[in-house]
Tab-separated table of N, CA and C in Angstrom:
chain	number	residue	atom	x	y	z
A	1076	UNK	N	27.868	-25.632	4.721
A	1076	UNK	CA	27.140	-25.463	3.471
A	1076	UNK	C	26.561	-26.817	3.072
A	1077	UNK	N	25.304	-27.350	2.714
A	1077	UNK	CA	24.670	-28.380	2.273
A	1077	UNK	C	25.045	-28.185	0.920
A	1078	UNK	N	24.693	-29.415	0.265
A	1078	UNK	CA	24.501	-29.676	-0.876
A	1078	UNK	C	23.601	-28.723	-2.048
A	1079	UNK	N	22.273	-28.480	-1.169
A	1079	UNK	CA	21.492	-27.953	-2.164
A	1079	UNK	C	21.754	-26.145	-2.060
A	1080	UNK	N	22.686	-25.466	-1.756
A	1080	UNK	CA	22.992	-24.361	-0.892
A	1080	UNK	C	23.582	-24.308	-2.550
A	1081	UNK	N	23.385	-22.854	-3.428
A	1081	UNK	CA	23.938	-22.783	-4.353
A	1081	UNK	C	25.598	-22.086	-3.866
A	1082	UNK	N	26.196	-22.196	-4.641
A	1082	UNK	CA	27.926	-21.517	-4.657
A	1082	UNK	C	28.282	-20.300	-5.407
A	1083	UNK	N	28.480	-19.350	-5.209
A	1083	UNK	CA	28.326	-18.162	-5.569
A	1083	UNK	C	30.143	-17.834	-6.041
A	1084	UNK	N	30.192	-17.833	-7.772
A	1084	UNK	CA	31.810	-18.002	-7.726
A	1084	UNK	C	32.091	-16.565	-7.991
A	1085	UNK	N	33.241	-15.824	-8.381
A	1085	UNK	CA	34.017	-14.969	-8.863
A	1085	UNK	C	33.473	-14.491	-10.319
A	1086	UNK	N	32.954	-15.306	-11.277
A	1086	UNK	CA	32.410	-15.442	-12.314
A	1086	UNK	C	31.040	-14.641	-12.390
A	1087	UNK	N	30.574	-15.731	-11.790
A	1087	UNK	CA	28.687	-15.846	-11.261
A	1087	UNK	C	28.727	-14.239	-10.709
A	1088	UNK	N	29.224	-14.091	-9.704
A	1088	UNK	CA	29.567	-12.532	-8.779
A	1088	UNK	C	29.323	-11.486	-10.401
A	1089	UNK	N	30.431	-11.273	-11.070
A	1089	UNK	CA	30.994	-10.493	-12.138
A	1089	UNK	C	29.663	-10.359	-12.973
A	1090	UNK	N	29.172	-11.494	-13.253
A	1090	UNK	CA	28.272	-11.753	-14.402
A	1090	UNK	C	26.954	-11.133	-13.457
A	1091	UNK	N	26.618	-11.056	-12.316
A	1091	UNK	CA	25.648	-10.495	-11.850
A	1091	UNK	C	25.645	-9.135	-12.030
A	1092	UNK	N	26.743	-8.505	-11.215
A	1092	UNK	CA	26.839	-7.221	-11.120
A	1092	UNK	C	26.958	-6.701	-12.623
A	1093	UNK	N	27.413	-7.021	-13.578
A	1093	UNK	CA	26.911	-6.459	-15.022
A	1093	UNK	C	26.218	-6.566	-15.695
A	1094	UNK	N	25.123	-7.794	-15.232
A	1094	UNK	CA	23.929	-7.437	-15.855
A	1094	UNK	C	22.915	-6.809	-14.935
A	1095	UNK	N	23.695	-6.154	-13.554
A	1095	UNK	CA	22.393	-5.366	-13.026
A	1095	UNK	C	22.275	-3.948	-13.584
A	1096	UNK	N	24.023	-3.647	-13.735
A	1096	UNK	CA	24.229	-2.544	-14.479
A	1096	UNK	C	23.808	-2.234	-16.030
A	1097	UNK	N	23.900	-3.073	-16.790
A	1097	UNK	CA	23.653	-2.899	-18.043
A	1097	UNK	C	22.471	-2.588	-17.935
A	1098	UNK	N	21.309	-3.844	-17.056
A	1098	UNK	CA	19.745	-3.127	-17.451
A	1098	UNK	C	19.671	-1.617	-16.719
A	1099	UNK	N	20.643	-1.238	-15.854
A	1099	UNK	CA	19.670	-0.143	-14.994
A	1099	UNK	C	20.465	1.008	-15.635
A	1100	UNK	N	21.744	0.948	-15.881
A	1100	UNK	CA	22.452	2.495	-16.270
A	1100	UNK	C	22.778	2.147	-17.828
A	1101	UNK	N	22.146	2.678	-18.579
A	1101	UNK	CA	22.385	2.883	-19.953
A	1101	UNK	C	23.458	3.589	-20.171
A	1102	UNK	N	24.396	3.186	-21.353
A	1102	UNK	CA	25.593	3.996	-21.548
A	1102	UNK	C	25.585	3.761	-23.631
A	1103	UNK	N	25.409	4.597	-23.729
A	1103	UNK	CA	24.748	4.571	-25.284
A	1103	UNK	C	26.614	3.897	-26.117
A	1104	UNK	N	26.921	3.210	-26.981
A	1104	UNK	CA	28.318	2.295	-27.110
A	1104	UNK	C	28.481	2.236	-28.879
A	1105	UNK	N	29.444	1.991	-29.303
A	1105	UNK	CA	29.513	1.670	-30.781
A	1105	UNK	C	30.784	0.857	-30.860
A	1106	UNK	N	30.663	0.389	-31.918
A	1106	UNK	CA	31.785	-0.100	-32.570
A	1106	UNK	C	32.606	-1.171	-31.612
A	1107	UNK	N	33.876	-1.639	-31.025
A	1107	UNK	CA	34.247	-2.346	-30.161
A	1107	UNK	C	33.945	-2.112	-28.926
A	1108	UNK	N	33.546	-1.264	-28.729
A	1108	UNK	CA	33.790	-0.842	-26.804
A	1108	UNK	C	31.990	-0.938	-26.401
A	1109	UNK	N	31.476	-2.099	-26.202
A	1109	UNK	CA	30.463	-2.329	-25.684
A	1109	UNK	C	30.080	-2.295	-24.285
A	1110	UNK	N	29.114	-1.842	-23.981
A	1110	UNK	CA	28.792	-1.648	-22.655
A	1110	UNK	C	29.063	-2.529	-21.816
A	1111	UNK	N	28.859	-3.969	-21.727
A	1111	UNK	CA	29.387	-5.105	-20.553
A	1111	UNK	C	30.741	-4.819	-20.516
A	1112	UNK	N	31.831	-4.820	-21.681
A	1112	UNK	CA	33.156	-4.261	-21.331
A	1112	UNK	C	33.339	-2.774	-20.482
A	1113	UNK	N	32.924	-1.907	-20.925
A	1113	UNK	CA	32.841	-0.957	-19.973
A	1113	UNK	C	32.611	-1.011	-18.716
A	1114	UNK	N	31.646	-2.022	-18.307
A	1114	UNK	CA	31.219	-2.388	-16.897
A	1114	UNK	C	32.318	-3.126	-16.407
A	1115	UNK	N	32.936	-3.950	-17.039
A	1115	UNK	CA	33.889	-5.062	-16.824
A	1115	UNK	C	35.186	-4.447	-16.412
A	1116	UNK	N	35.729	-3.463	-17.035
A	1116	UNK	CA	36.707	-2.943	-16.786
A	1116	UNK	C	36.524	-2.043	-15.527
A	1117	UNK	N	35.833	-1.104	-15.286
A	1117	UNK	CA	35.357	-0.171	-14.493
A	1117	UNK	C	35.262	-1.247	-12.859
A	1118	UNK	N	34.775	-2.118	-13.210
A	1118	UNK	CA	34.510	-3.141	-12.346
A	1118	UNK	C	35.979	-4.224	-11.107
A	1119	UNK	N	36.804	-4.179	-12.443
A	1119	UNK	CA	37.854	-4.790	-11.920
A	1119	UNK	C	38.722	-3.633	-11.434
A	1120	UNK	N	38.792	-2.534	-12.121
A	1120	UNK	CA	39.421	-1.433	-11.734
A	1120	UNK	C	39.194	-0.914	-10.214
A	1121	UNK	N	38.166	-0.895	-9.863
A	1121	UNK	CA	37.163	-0.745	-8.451
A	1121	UNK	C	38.053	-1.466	-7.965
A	1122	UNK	N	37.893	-3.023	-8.044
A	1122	UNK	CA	37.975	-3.966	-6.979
A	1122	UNK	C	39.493	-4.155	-6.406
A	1123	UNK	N	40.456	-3.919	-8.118
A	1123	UNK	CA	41.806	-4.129	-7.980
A	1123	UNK	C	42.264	-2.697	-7.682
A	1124	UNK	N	41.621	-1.689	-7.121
A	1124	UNK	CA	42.301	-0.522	-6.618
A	1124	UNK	C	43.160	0.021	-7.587
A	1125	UNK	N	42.813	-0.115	-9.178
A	1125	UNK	CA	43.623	0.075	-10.073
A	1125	UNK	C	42.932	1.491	-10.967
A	1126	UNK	N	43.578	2.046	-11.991
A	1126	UNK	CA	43.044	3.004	-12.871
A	1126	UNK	C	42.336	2.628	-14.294
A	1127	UNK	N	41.464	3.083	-14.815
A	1127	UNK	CA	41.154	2.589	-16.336
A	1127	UNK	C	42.097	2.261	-17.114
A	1128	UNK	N	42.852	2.955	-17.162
A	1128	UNK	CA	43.885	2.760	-17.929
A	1128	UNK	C	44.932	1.950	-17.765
A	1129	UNK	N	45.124	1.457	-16.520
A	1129	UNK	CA	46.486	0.397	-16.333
A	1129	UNK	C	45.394	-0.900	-16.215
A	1130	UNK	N	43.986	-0.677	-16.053
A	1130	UNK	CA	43.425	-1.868	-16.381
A	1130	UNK	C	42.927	-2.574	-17.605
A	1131	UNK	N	43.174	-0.977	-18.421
A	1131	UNK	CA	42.726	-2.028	-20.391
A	1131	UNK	C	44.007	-2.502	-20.423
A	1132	UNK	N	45.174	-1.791	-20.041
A	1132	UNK	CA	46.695	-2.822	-20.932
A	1132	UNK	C	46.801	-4.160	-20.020
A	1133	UNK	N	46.511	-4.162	-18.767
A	1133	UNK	CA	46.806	-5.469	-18.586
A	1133	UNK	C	45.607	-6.331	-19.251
A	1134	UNK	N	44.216	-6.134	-19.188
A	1134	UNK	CA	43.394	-7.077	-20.323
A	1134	UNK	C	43.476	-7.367	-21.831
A	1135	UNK	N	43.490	-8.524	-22.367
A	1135	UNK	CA	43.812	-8.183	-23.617
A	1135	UNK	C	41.981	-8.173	-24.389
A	1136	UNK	N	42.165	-7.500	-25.081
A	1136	UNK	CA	41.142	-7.400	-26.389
A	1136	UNK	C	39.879	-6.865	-25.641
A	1137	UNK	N	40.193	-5.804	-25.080
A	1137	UNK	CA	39.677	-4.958	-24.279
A	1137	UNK	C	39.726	-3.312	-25.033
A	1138	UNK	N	38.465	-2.482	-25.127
A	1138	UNK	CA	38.638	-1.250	-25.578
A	1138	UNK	C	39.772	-0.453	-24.700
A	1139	UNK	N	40.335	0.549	-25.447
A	1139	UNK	CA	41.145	1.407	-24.847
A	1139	UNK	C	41.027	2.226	-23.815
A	1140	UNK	N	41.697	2.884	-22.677
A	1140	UNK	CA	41.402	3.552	-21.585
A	1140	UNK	C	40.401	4.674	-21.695
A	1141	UNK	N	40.785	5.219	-23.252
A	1141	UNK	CA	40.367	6.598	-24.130
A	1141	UNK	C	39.080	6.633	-24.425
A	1142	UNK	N	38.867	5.198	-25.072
A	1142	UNK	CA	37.544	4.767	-25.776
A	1142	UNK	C	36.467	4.534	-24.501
A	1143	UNK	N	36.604	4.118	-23.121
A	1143	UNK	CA	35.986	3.628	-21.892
A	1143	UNK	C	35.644	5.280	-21.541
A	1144	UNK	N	36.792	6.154	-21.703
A	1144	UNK	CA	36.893	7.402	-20.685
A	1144	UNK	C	35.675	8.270	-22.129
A	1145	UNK	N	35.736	8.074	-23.354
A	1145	UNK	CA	35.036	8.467	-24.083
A	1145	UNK	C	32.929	8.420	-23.882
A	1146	UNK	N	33.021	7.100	-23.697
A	1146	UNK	CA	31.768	6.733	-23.572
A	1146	UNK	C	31.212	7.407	-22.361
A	1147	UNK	N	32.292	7.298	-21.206
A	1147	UNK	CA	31.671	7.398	-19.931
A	1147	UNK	C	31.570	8.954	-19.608
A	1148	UNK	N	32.042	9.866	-20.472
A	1148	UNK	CA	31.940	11.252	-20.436
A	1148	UNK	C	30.600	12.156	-21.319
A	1149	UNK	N	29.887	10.633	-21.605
A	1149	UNK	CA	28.737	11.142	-22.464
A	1149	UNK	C	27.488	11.216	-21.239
A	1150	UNK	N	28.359	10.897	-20.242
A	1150	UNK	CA	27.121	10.763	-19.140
A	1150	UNK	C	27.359	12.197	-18.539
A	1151	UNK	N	26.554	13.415	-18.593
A	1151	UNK	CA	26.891	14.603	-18.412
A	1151	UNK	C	25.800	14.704	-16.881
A	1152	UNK	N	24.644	14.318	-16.532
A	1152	UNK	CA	24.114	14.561	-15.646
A	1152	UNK	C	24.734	13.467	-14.388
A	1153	UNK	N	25.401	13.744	-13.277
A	1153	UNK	CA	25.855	12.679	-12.811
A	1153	UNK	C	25.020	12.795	-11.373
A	1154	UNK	N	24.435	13.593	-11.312
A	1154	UNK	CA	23.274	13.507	-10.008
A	1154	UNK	C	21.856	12.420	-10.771
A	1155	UNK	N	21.628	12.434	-11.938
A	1155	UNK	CA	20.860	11.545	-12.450
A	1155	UNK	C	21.513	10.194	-12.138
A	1156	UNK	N	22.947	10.309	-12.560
A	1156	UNK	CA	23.633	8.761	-12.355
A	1156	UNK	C	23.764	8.299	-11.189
A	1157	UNK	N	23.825	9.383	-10.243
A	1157	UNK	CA	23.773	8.641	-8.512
A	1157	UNK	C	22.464	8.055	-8.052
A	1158	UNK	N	21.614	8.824	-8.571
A	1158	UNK	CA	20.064	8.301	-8.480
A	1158	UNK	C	19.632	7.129	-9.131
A	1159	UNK	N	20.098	6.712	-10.424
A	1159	UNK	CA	20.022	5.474	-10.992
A	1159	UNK	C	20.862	4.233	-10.179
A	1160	UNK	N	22.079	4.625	-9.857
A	1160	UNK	CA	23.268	3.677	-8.956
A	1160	UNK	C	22.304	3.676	-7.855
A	1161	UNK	N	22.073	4.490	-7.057
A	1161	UNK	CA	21.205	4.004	-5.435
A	1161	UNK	C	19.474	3.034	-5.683
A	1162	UNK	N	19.344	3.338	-6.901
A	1162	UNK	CA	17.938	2.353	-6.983
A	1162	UNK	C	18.347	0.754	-7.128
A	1163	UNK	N	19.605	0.514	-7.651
A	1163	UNK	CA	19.720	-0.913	-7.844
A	1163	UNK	C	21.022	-1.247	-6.601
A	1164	UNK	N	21.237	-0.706	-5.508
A	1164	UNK	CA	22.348	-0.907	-4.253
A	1164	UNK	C	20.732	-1.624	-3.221
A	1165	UNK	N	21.268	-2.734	-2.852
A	1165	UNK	CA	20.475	-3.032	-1.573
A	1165	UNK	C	20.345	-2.188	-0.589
A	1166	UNK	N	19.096	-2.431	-0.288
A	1166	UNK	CA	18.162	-1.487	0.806
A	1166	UNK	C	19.740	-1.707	1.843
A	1167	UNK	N	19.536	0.109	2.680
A	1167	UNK	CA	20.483	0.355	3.435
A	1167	UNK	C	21.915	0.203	2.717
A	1168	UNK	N	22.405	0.156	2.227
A	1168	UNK	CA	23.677	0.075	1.145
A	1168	UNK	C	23.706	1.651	0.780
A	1169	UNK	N	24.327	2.583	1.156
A	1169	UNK	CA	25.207	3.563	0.763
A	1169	UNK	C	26.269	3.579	0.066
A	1170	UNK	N	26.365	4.580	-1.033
A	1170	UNK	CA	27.544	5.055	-1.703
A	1170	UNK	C	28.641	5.780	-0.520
């Protein structure tokens, strides 16, 4: 790796992938449980092979499993949502 070669951290990673999501899949939000948290949790949950719910109690000041599972059940068309998810996956990248 050279010098001028940027470094791509754990952070940088996180902070990408939720703001690709926020602009491309709308998830309509109120009150504490804002959409980057939703992504955030959903996100680590993925990665740590974990459930919504054993991933809000280990975060602190994080919306509830209820409040995440609330929002995300307002998404009723989910063939619309696979179609939105495959427009922002790199070319050749399958679900």
């Amino acid at each position: 790796m050279t010098a001028n070669m940027p470094v791509l951290t754990d952070s940088k990673t996180l902070n990408e992938v939720v703001n690709c999501l926020t602009e491309n899949i709308p998830i309509q939000t109120q009150g504490k449980c804002e959409q980057q948290n939703i992504f955030e949790i959903l996100i680590r949950a993925a990665t740590q092979r974990d459930s919504i719910e054993n991933t809000s109690k280990v975060l602190k000041n994080v919306p509830t499993s209820n409040d995440i599972r609330y929002h995300l059940e307002k998404y009723s068309d989910l063939n619309s949502l696979e179609l939105d998810l495959l427009k922002i996956l790199p070319f050749g990248f399958y679900l």
